[in-house]
């Protein structure tokens, strides 16, 4: 196997990259100055050496604790639980939430052999048991598996006397009712709220 | 399902669904066919094994988006080819044009309706509605409960988006709960792991039950009428049998009842490694004079009921879509005597007013009533006369 095939093969394993794109990227790198490739290789190596999950919440960080967990201005009484570390970025960009996070590392998926014991549920329970937490917001995806995971968390956490809430489902902001699918509209209707 | 509240025949004025052009490429034994279809329909003759049913299957793909004979998409690709492609233009359907492409190696089919790529399969389901009538339909009566549930699910999913999405979510939650019951039964929190799938099962299961019950209430009477018209002297009855003794409640009541049953049976489910309660255990009971047609009906009686169910399928589609579906008649008179065939034909003419495709082995056997239709011959996958 040639070096070109080697790299293209590795790139093609990445999500969203097919065989053709992988080859194009490989040839692109060969046209660039060698320094460019070395930088990329170095960045890749450093990535895995430095980045690891935060010891508290599971967010990706280069420090023992992530920037959010260390930030004294964050509200330590609320924990928002998400499936993956990437979800934190999405919520942070919204700029609305000022509490802490907890990354589950996936969702309950019995078809893939993923049970609650493969997620960081015990770690979350430990954080709640340690005290000072008044609410856990469950922000798993609104899929069949995400909902089941949310329910499992609710049942595990409610025993600890903490308030458990679920993010709402419904119409997207700025969306158009006409174009929403039936399931979303049904959800939005059943979760309607009184206007006061 | 609100529209199914009245006897259907003669109430709808709208024009039937009408396929105008069909293109078939590398589908089953058909290499390439591009045909214009007359509005009234076609008689398609050809010896067995030359591709009559394949043409009907291609047309029905525009409704079910899968093989009518339960074959995987990849196996529909013509031998030695990479992909099959189907294209239809139609009037009266949900779309004016539908293109379907399936590659042997591809994981999903590519659908283009009215020039726009369809990303969710459900959006194109029953785009060009059709009903297949064939001697194989006898499995609806003589076959397993699964065959009858499949009939119910395909029909109700084609008439109700709500049913389709409930069915998809129900199945998703069911396989996951069953996986827990099977693989995690010794885990300390096995019961809790099984329980998390129950709210989704109870909510969507109640929807399936409510819609099935509503349809059966209406369809039982219509099916009985069709059976009587075909000369069946014994009284026909149909009802939904389920793991829940009583399905008469509202959807909200069924929701609570199913949630309760799942919780009650959880330990027993864990021992058996399967979910024992819910619509996936339903059966459509078909009876003649109070006896199960599955065990006690004669071959002829079973055929009669099966055909009646297909006519009711066409009536249901007409009620919900506003147009008569295309009728795909796959040698429906094989093994039937002349008198019975004539009576059935009269019924088809009366109740299925849509465009018709009649596939028969020899064109000197064209039954009266179909004599006016344009005739095509199919030989070795090639359509002639079109």
Coordinates of C-alpha atoms in Angstrom, one line a residue:
Chain A
X1 CA 0.0 0.0 0.0
X2 CA 1.4 3.4 -1.0
X3 CA 1.6 6.4 1.4
X4 CA -1.1 8.1 -0.6
X5 CA -3.5 5.2 -0.2
X6 CA -2.6 5.0 3.4
X7 CA -3.5 8.5 4.2
X8 CA -6.6 8.5 1.9
X9 CA -7.7 5.3 3.6
X10 CA -7.4 6.9 7.1
X11 CA -9.2 10.1 6.0
X12 CA -12.0 8.1 4.5
X13 CA -12.7 6.6 7.9
X14 CA -13.7 10.0 9.2
X15 CA -17.4 10.9 9.3
X16 CA -18.7 12.8 6.2
X17 CA -15.6 12.0 4.2
X18 CA -15.9 9.6 1.3
X19 CA -13.2 7.9 -0.8
X20 CA -13.1 10.7 -3.3
X21 CA -12.9 13.6 -0.8
X22 CA -10.2 11.6 1.0
X23 CA -8.1 11.4 -2.2
X24 CA -8.7 15.1 -2.9
X25 CA -7.5 16.1 0.5
X26 CA -4.4 13.9 0.2
X27 CA -3.4 15.4 -3.2
X28 CA -4.1 18.8 -1.8
X29 CA -1.7 18.2 1.0
X30 CA 1.0 17.0 -1.5
X31 CA 0.7 20.2 -3.4
X32 CA 1.1 22.4 -0.3
X33 CA 4.5 23.1 1.3
X34 CA 5.7 20.2 3.4
X35 CA 5.5 22.4 6.5
X36 CA 1.7 22.3 6.2
X37 CA 1.5 18.5 6.5
X38 CA 3.9 18.5 9.4
X39 CA 1.8 21.0 11.2
X40 CA -1.3 18.9 10.6
X41 CA 0.5 15.7 11.8
X42 CA 1.7 17.6 14.9
X43 CA -1.7 18.9 15.7
X44 CA -3.2 15.4 15.5
X45 CA -0.6 14.0 17.8
X46 CA -0.9 16.8 20.3
X47 CA -4.7 16.5 20.2
X48 CA -4.8 13.0 21.6
X49 CA -1.9 13.7 24.1
X50 CA -3.5 16.8 25.6
X51 CA -7.2 16.6 25.2
X52 CA -9.1 14.4 27.7
X53 CA -12.5 14.4 29.5
X54 CA -12.9 16.8 32.4
X55 CA -12.5 14.9 35.7
X56 CA -15.8 16.4 36.9
X57 CA -18.2 16.7 34.1
X58 CA -16.7 14.8 31.1
X59 CA -16.4 17.9 28.9
X60 CA -13.3 17.9 26.7
X61 CA -10.4 19.8 28.1
X62 CA -6.6 20.0 28.3
X63 CA -6.7 20.6 32.0
X64 CA -7.7 18.4 34.9
X65 CA -10.9 20.3 35.1
X66 CA -12.6 22.1 32.2
X67 CA -13.0 25.9 32.0
X68 CA -16.7 25.7 32.8
X69 CA -16.3 23.7 36.0
X70 CA -13.5 26.1 37.1
X71 CA -15.5 29.2 36.3
X72 CA -16.5 30.7 39.7
X73 CA -19.3 32.7 38.1
X74 CA -21.3 29.6 37.0
X75 CA -24.3 28.4 38.9
X76 CA -23.2 25.3 40.8
X77 CA -26.7 24.3 41.8
X78 CA -27.8 23.4 38.3
X79 CA -26.4 20.6 36.2
X80 CA -27.3 20.1 32.5
X81 CA -26.9 16.5 31.3
X82 CA -26.0 15.9 27.7
X83 CA -25.2 12.8 25.6
X84 CA -21.9 14.0 24.1
X85 CA -19.3 16.7 24.9
X86 CA -20.2 18.3 21.5
X87 CA -23.7 19.1 22.8
X88 CA -22.1 21.4 25.4
X89 CA -20.8 23.6 22.6
X90 CA -24.3 23.9 21.1
X91 CA -25.8 24.9 24.5
X92 CA -23.0 27.3 25.3
X93 CA -23.4 29.1 21.9
X94 CA -27.0 29.9 22.9
X95 CA -25.5 31.7 25.9
X96 CA -28.6 31.1 28.0
X97 CA -27.4 28.5 30.4
X98 CA -25.1 29.5 33.3
X99 CA -24.9 26.2 35.2
X100 CA -22.6 23.2 35.0
X101 CA -22.7 20.2 32.7
X102 CA -22.5 16.5 32.8
X103 CA -21.6 14.4 29.8
X104 CA -23.1 10.9 29.7
X105 CA -20.9 9.6 26.9
X106 CA -23.8 8.4 24.8
X107 CA -27.3 7.1 25.4
X108 CA -28.9 3.9 26.4
X109 CA -28.9 1.7 23.3
X110 CA -29.6 -2.0 24.0
X111 CA -29.2 -2.8 20.3
X112 CA -25.6 -1.7 20.5
X113 CA -25.1 -3.3 23.9
X114 CA -24.9 0.1 25.6
X115 CA -26.6 0.0 29.0
X116 CA -26.7 2.6 31.8
X117 CA -23.5 1.1 33.3
X118 CA -21.6 2.2 30.1
X119 CA -22.7 5.8 30.7
X120 CA -21.5 8.1 33.4
X121 CA -24.8 7.8 35.4
X122 CA -23.0 6.7 38.6
X123 CA -20.7 9.7 38.4
X124 CA -23.7 12.0 38.0
X125 CA -25.4 10.4 41.0
X126 CA -22.2 11.0 43.0
X127 CA -22.1 14.6 42.0
X128 CA -25.7 15.1 43.1
X129 CA -25.2 13.1 46.3
X130 CA -22.2 15.3 47.2
X131 CA -24.8 18.1 47.8
X132 CA -25.3 21.6 46.6
X133 CA -27.2 20.6 43.5
X134 CA -30.9 21.6 43.3
X135 CA -31.8 20.8 39.7
X136 CA -30.6 18.4 37.0
X137 CA -31.7 19.4 33.5
X138 CA -31.8 16.4 31.1
X139 CA -30.9 17.5 27.6
X140 CA -30.6 14.2 25.8
X141 CA -31.8 14.1 22.2
X142 CA -35.6 13.8 21.6
X143 CA -35.2 10.4 20.0
X144 CA -36.6 7.1 21.2
X145 CA -33.3 6.3 22.8
X146 CA -32.7 9.8 24.2
X147 CA -36.1 9.8 25.8
X148 CA -35.5 6.4 27.4
X149 CA -32.2 7.6 28.7
X150 CA -33.9 10.7 30.1
X151 CA -36.4 8.5 31.9
X152 CA -33.7 6.3 33.3
X153 CA -31.9 9.4 34.7
X154 CA -35.1 10.8 36.2
X155 CA -35.7 7.5 38.0
X156 CA -32.2 7.3 39.3
X157 CA -31.9 10.9 40.4
X158 CA -35.3 11.5 41.9
X159 CA -34.4 9.1 44.7
X160 CA -31.6 11.5 45.7
X161 CA -34.2 14.3 46.3
X162 CA -33.0 16.5 43.4
X163 CA -35.4 18.3 41.0
X164 CA -35.2 16.7 37.5
X165 CA -36.4 18.6 34.5
X166 CA -36.4 17.8 30.8
X167 CA -35.8 20.3 28.0
X168 CA -38.9 21.1 26.0
X169 CA -39.7 19.8 22.6
X170 CA -41.7 21.6 19.9
X171 CA -41.5 24.1 17.2
X172 CA -38.2 25.7 16.3
X173 CA -37.8 29.4 16.9
X174 CA -38.3 31.4 13.7
X175 CA -39.8 28.3 12.2
X176 CA -42.9 28.0 10.1
X177 CA -45.9 26.0 11.4
X178 CA -46.8 25.1 7.8
X179 CA -43.5 23.3 7.3
X180 CA -43.3 21.5 10.6
X181 CA -43.8 17.7 10.6
X182 CA -46.8 16.1 12.3
X183 CA -44.8 14.6 15.2
X184 CA -43.3 18.0 16.1
X185 CA -46.7 19.7 16.0
X186 CA -48.3 17.0 18.1
X187 CA -45.5 17.5 20.7
X188 CA -45.8 21.3 20.6
X189 CA -49.5 21.0 21.1
X190 CA -49.3 18.6 24.0
X191 CA -46.5 20.7 25.7
X192 CA -48.4 24.0 25.1
X193 CA -48.4 26.5 27.9
X194 CA -50.9 29.1 29.2
X195 CA -50.1 32.7 28.3
X196 CA -50.0 34.9 31.3
Chain B
X1 CA -59.3 8.0 10.2
X2 CA -62.2 10.4 10.6
X3 CA -63.3 10.1 7.0
X4 CA -64.0 6.3 7.4
X5 CA -67.4 6.8 8.9
X6 CA -69.7 6.0 6.1
X7 CA -70.3 3.4 3.4
X8 CA -67.9 4.4 0.7
X9 CA -69.2 3.2 -2.6
X10 CA -70.6 5.9 -4.8
X11 CA -69.7 8.8 -2.4
X12 CA -66.5 10.1 -4.1
X13 CA -66.5 12.0 -7.3
X14 CA -62.8 12.5 -7.7
X15 CA -60.9 11.1 -10.7
X16 CA -59.0 7.9 -10.1
X17 CA -55.2 7.8 -9.7
X18 CA -53.9 7.3 -13.2
X19 CA -50.3 6.4 -14.2
X20 CA -49.4 8.0 -17.5
X21 CA -45.8 7.0 -18.1
X22 CA -43.7 4.3 -16.6
X23 CA -40.0 3.8 -16.9
X24 CA -38.4 0.6 -15.6
X25 CA -34.7 0.0 -15.7
X26 CA -32.9 -3.1 -14.5
X27 CA -35.7 -4.2 -12.2
X28 CA -36.0 -7.9 -11.8
X29 CA -35.9 -9.4 -15.3
X30 CA -36.8 -6.1 -17.1
X31 CA -33.8 -4.5 -18.7
X32 CA -35.5 -1.4 -19.9
X33 CA -39.1 -0.4 -20.5
X34 CA -40.5 3.0 -21.2
X35 CA -44.3 2.8 -21.7
X36 CA -47.3 5.2 -22.0
X37 CA -50.2 3.8 -20.1
X38 CA -53.8 4.4 -21.3
X39 CA -56.1 5.9 -18.6
X40 CA -58.4 2.9 -18.5
X41 CA -55.6 0.5 -18.0
X42 CA -53.9 -2.5 -19.6
X43 CA -54.2 -6.2 -20.1
X44 CA -50.7 -7.7 -19.8
X45 CA -50.3 -11.2 -21.0
X46 CA -47.3 -13.5 -21.0
X47 CA -46.3 -16.9 -19.9
X48 CA -45.2 -17.5 -16.3
X49 CA -41.7 -16.5 -15.6
X50 CA -41.6 -13.8 -18.3
X51 CA -42.2 -10.9 -16.0
X52 CA -45.9 -10.1 -15.7
X53 CA -45.7 -9.9 -11.9
X54 CA -42.5 -7.9 -12.2
X55 CA -44.3 -5.1 -14.0
X56 CA -47.0 -5.1 -11.3
X57 CA -44.4 -5.1 -8.6
X58 CA -42.6 -2.1 -10.2
X59 CA -45.9 -0.2 -10.3
X60 CA -46.7 -1.2 -6.6
X61 CA -43.2 0.1 -5.6
X62 CA -44.6 3.5 -6.2
X63 CA -47.0 2.8 -3.3
X64 CA -45.2 0.6 -0.8
X65 CA -41.6 1.7 -1.6
X66 CA -40.6 -1.9 -1.3
X67 CA -41.1 -5.3 -2.8
X68 CA -44.6 -6.7 -2.8
X69 CA -43.1 -10.2 -2.4
X70 CA -41.1 -9.2 0.7
X71 CA -37.8 -9.3 -1.1
X72 CA -34.9 -7.0 -0.1
X73 CA -34.3 -4.0 -2.4
X74 CA -30.9 -5.2 -3.5
X75 CA -32.4 -8.5 -4.8
X76 CA -34.7 -6.5 -7.1
X77 CA -31.8 -5.3 -9.1
X78 CA -31.5 -7.2 -12.4
X79 CA -28.8 -9.9 -12.4
X80 CA -25.4 -8.5 -13.1
X81 CA -26.4 -4.8 -12.8
X82 CA -25.5 -2.2 -10.2
X83 CA -28.9 -0.5 -9.6
X84 CA -32.5 -0.4 -10.6
X85 CA -34.5 2.7 -11.4
X86 CA -38.2 3.4 -11.6
X87 CA -39.9 6.5 -12.8
X88 CA -43.6 7.3 -12.9
X89 CA -45.7 10.2 -14.0
X90 CA -49.3 10.2 -12.7
X91 CA -52.4 12.2 -12.1
X92 CA -54.6 11.9 -9.0
X93 CA -51.8 10.6 -6.8
X94 CA -50.1 12.6 -4.1
X95 CA -47.3 13.5 -6.6
X96 CA -47.2 14.2 -10.3
X97 CA -43.9 12.4 -10.7
X98 CA -41.9 9.9 -8.7
X99 CA -38.4 8.6 -9.4
X100 CA -36.8 5.8 -7.4
X101 CA -33.3 4.6 -7.5
X102 CA -31.8 1.7 -5.6
X103 CA -28.1 0.7 -5.9
X104 CA -27.0 -2.8 -5.0
X105 CA -24.3 -1.5 -2.7
X106 CA -26.2 1.5 -1.4
X107 CA -27.7 1.5 2.0
X108 CA -30.7 3.6 1.2
X109 CA -33.0 4.2 -1.8
X110 CA -33.0 7.6 -3.5
X111 CA -36.5 9.1 -4.0
X112 CA -37.3 12.1 -6.0
X113 CA -40.9 13.3 -6.0
X114 CA -41.9 16.2 -8.3
X115 CA -38.2 16.9 -8.9
X116 CA -37.3 17.3 -5.2
X117 CA -35.3 14.7 -3.3
X118 CA -37.3 13.0 -0.5
X119 CA -35.2 12.6 2.6
X120 CA -37.8 10.9 4.7
X121 CA -39.3 7.7 3.3
X122 CA -42.6 8.4 5.1
X123 CA -43.1 11.5 3.0
X124 CA -43.3 9.4 -0.2
X125 CA -45.2 6.5 1.2
X126 CA -48.3 5.7 -1.0
X127 CA -47.3 8.5 -3.3
X128 CA -48.9 6.6 -6.2
X129 CA -51.5 4.5 -4.4
X130 CA -52.2 1.0 -5.7
X131 CA -53.7 -2.3 -4.5
X132 CA -52.5 -5.7 -5.6
X133 CA -55.0 -8.5 -6.0
X134 CA -53.4 -11.9 -6.4
X135 CA -54.0 -15.6 -5.5
X136 CA -51.2 -15.2 -3.0
X137 CA -53.6 -13.0 -0.9
X138 CA -55.0 -16.1 0.6
X139 CA -52.2 -15.8 3.2
X140 CA -54.3 -12.9 4.6
X141 CA -56.8 -15.5 5.7
X142 CA -54.8 -18.8 6.0
X143 CA -51.5 -17.3 7.0
X144 CA -50.1 -16.1 10.4
X145 CA -51.2 -13.2 12.5
X146 CA -48.1 -11.5 11.3
X147 CA -49.4 -11.6 7.7
X148 CA -52.6 -9.9 8.9
X149 CA -50.8 -7.3 11.0
X150 CA -48.7 -6.5 8.0
X151 CA -51.9 -5.9 6.0
X152 CA -53.3 -3.6 8.7
X153 CA -50.0 -1.7 9.1
X154 CA -49.4 -1.1 5.4
X155 CA -52.9 0.0 4.9
X156 CA -53.3 2.3 7.9
X157 CA -49.8 3.7 7.4
X158 CA -50.8 4.7 3.9
X159 CA -53.9 6.5 5.1
X160 CA -52.6 8.2 8.3
X161 CA -49.3 9.9 8.9
X162 CA -50.0 9.7 12.6
X163 CA -50.3 5.9 12.3
X164 CA -47.0 5.6 10.4
X165 CA -45.0 7.7 12.8
X166 CA -46.6 5.8 15.8
X167 CA -45.7 2.5 14.1
X168 CA -42.1 3.5 13.5
X169 CA -41.6 4.7 17.1
X170 CA -43.4 1.7 18.5
X171 CA -41.2 -0.7 16.6
X172 CA -38.1 1.2 17.6
X173 CA -39.0 1.1 21.3
X174 CA -40.1 -2.6 21.1
X175 CA -36.9 -4.0 19.7
X176 CA -34.9 -2.1 22.3
X177 CA -37.1 -3.2 25.2
X178 CA -36.9 -6.8 23.9
X179 CA -33.1 -6.5 23.6
X180 CA -33.0 -5.5 27.3
X181 CA -35.3 -8.4 28.2
X182 CA -33.1 -10.8 26.3
X183 CA -29.6 -9.6 27.1
X184 CA -29.9 -7.8 30.4
X185 CA -32.2 -10.0 32.3
X186 CA -29.6 -10.8 34.9
X187 CA -28.5 -7.1 35.4
X188 CA -29.3 -5.8 38.8
X189 CA -31.4 -3.0 37.4
X190 CA -32.9 -5.0 34.5
X191 CA -36.5 -4.0 35.4
X192 CA -35.5 -0.3 35.4
X193 CA -33.7 -0.7 32.1
X194 CA -36.8 -2.4 30.6
X195 CA -39.2 0.2 32.1
X196 CA -37.6 3.2 30.3
X197 CA -39.0 2.0 27.0
X198 CA -42.5 1.7 28.3
X199 CA -43.8 5.3 28.0
X200 CA -43.0 5.3 24.3
X201 CA -44.6 1.9 23.8
X202 CA -47.7 2.8 25.8
X203 CA -48.2 6.2 24.0
X204 CA -47.6 4.9 20.4
X205 CA -49.2 1.5 21.1
X206 CA -52.4 3.3 22.1
X207 CA -52.4 5.2 18.9
X208 CA -52.0 2.0 16.9
X209 CA -54.8 0.3 18.8
X210 CA -57.2 3.2 18.5
X211 CA -56.7 3.5 14.8
X212 CA -56.9 -0.2 14.2
X213 CA -60.1 -0.5 16.2
X214 CA -61.7 2.5 14.3
X215 CA -60.8 0.9 11.0
X216 CA -62.0 -2.6 11.9
X217 CA -65.4 -1.2 13.2
X218 CA -65.9 0.3 9.7
X219 CA -64.3 -2.4 7.6
X220 CA -66.0 -5.4 9.2
X221 CA -69.3 -4.4 7.7
X222 CA -68.0 -3.5 4.3
X223 CA -66.0 -6.7 4.1
X224 CA -69.1 -8.7 5.0
X225 CA -71.0 -6.9 2.2
X226 CA -68.3 -7.8 -0.3
X227 CA -68.3 -11.4 0.8
X228 CA -72.1 -11.6 0.4
X229 CA -71.9 -10.0 -3.0
X230 CA -69.4 -12.7 -4.1
X231 CA -72.0 -15.3 -3.2
X232 CA -70.7 -16.3 0.2
X233 CA -73.8 -17.5 2.0
X234 CA -72.3 -17.6 5.5
X235 CA -72.2 -14.5 7.6
X236 CA -68.7 -12.9 7.7
X237 CA -67.4 -11.2 10.8
X238 CA -64.1 -9.5 11.6
X239 CA -62.7 -8.2 14.8
X240 CA -59.4 -7.2 16.3
X241 CA -58.0 -9.7 18.9
X242 CA -55.3 -8.3 21.2
X243 CA -53.4 -9.0 24.4
X244 CA -55.7 -6.5 26.0
X245 CA -59.1 -8.0 26.6
X246 CA -61.0 -4.7 26.1
X247 CA -60.0 -2.2 23.4
X248 CA -63.2 -0.1 23.6
X249 CA -61.7 2.8 25.5
X250 CA -60.5 6.1 24.2
X251 CA -56.9 6.5 23.1
X252 CA -56.0 8.1 26.4
X253 CA -57.6 5.2 28.3
X254 CA -55.7 2.7 26.1
X255 CA -52.5 4.5 26.8
X256 CA -53.0 4.2 30.6
X257 CA -54.1 0.5 30.2
X258 CA -51.1 -0.5 28.1
X259 CA -48.7 1.4 30.5
X260 CA -50.2 -0.6 33.3
X261 CA -50.1 -3.9 31.5
X262 CA -46.4 -3.4 30.6
X263 CA -45.5 -2.6 34.2
X264 CA -47.5 -5.5 35.6
X265 CA -45.9 -8.0 33.2
X266 CA -42.4 -6.6 33.4
X267 CA -41.1 -9.4 35.6
X268 CA -42.8 -12.1 33.6
X269 CA -41.5 -10.4 30.4
X270 CA -38.0 -10.6 31.8
X271 CA -38.3 -14.3 32.5
X272 CA -39.5 -15.0 29.0
X273 CA -37.2 -12.5 27.2
X274 CA -40.0 -10.8 25.3
X275 CA -42.7 -8.2 25.5
X276 CA -46.0 -10.0 25.9
X277 CA -48.4 -7.1 25.8
X278 CA -49.2 -4.6 23.0
X279 CA -50.3 -4.2 19.4
X280 CA -47.4 -6.3 18.1
X281 CA -49.4 -9.3 19.4
X282 CA -52.7 -8.4 17.7
X283 CA -54.5 -10.5 15.2
X284 CA -57.3 -9.7 12.9
X285 CA -59.9 -12.5 13.4
X286 CA -61.8 -13.4 10.3
X287 CA -64.8 -15.6 10.8
X288 CA -67.6 -17.2 8.8
X289 CA -70.7 -18.1 10.7
X290 CA -68.8 -17.7 13.9
X291 CA -65.9 -20.0 13.0
X292 CA -62.4 -19.0 12.2
X293 CA -62.0 -18.8 8.4
X294 CA -58.3 -19.6 8.9
X295 CA -59.0 -23.2 10.1
X296 CA -62.5 -23.9 9.0
X297 CA -63.0 -22.0 5.7
X298 CA -62.7 -23.8 2.4
X299 CA -60.1 -22.8 -0.1
X300 CA -62.8 -20.9 -2.1
X301 CA -64.1 -19.2 1.0
X302 CA -60.6 -18.1 2.0
X303 CA -60.0 -16.7 -1.5
X304 CA -63.3 -14.8 -1.3
X305 CA -62.5 -13.2 2.0
X306 CA -59.0 -12.3 0.8
X307 CA -60.4 -10.6 -2.3
X308 CA -63.0 -8.8 -0.1
X309 CA -60.1 -7.5 2.1
X310 CA -58.3 -6.1 -1.0
X311 CA -61.5 -4.4 -2.2
X312 CA -61.9 -2.8 1.3
X313 CA -58.2 -1.8 1.1
X314 CA -59.0 0.0 -2.2
X315 CA -62.1 1.6 -0.6
X316 CA -60.1 2.8 2.5
X317 CA -57.4 4.4 0.2
X318 CA -60.1 6.1 -1.8
X319 CA -61.7 7.5 1.4
X320 CA -58.5 8.9 2.6
X321 CA -56.8 10.0 -0.5
X322 CA -59.9 11.1 -2.4
X323 CA -58.9 9.1 -5.4
X324 CA -59.4 5.5 -6.5
X325 CA -56.1 3.6 -6.2
X326 CA -54.7 1.7 -9.2
X327 CA -55.8 -1.9 -9.2
X328 CA -53.0 -4.4 -10.0
X329 CA -54.7 -7.7 -10.7
X330 CA -52.1 -10.5 -10.8
X331 CA -53.9 -13.4 -12.5
X332 CA -56.7 -13.1 -9.9
X333 CA -58.9 -15.7 -11.6
X334 CA -56.4 -18.6 -11.5
X335 CA -58.1 -21.7 -10.0
X336 CA -61.5 -20.1 -10.0
X337 CA -64.5 -21.4 -11.9
X338 CA -66.1 -19.2 -14.6
X339 CA -69.2 -18.3 -12.6
X340 CA -67.2 -17.1 -9.6
X341 CA -64.8 -15.2 -11.8
X342 CA -67.6 -13.4 -13.5
X343 CA -69.1 -12.4 -10.2
X344 CA -65.8 -11.2 -8.9
X345 CA -65.2 -9.2 -12.1
X346 CA -68.5 -7.4 -11.7
X347 CA -67.5 -6.6 -8.2
X348 CA -64.1 -5.3 -9.2
X349 CA -65.8 -3.1 -11.8
X350 CA -68.3 -1.8 -9.3
X351 CA -66.0 -1.2 -6.3
X352 CA -62.6 -0.7 -7.8
X353 CA -63.1 2.1 -10.3
X354 CA -59.4 3.0 -10.7
X355 CA -57.0 2.4 -13.5
X356 CA -56.5 -1.4 -14.0
X357 CA -53.6 -3.6 -14.8
X358 CA -54.7 -7.2 -15.4
X359 CA -51.9 -9.7 -15.7
X360 CA -52.9 -13.1 -17.2
X361 CA -51.0 -15.9 -18.9
X362 CA -52.8 -15.9 -22.3
X363 CA -54.6 -13.1 -24.0
X364 CA -57.3 -15.3 -25.4
X365 CA -58.5 -15.7 -21.9
X366 CA -59.3 -12.0 -21.3
X367 CA -62.4 -11.9 -19.2
X368 CA -65.4 -10.0 -20.4
X369 CA -65.3 -6.5 -18.9
X370 CA -61.6 -6.2 -19.7
X371 CA -62.0 -6.7 -23.4
X372 CA -61.8 -3.0 -24.2
X373 CA -58.4 -2.5 -22.5
X374 CA -55.2 -2.1 -24.5
X375 CA -53.2 -5.3 -24.7
X376 CA -49.6 -5.7 -24.0
X377 CA -47.5 -8.8 -24.2
X378 CA -44.5 -9.5 -22.1
X379 CA -41.8 -11.9 -23.2
X380 CA -38.5 -12.4 -21.5
X381 CA -38.9 -9.1 -19.7
X382 CA -39.7 -7.1 -22.9
X383 CA -43.0 -5.4 -23.1
X384 CA -44.6 -5.4 -26.6
X385 CA -47.6 -3.5 -27.9
X386 CA -47.0 -0.5 -25.7

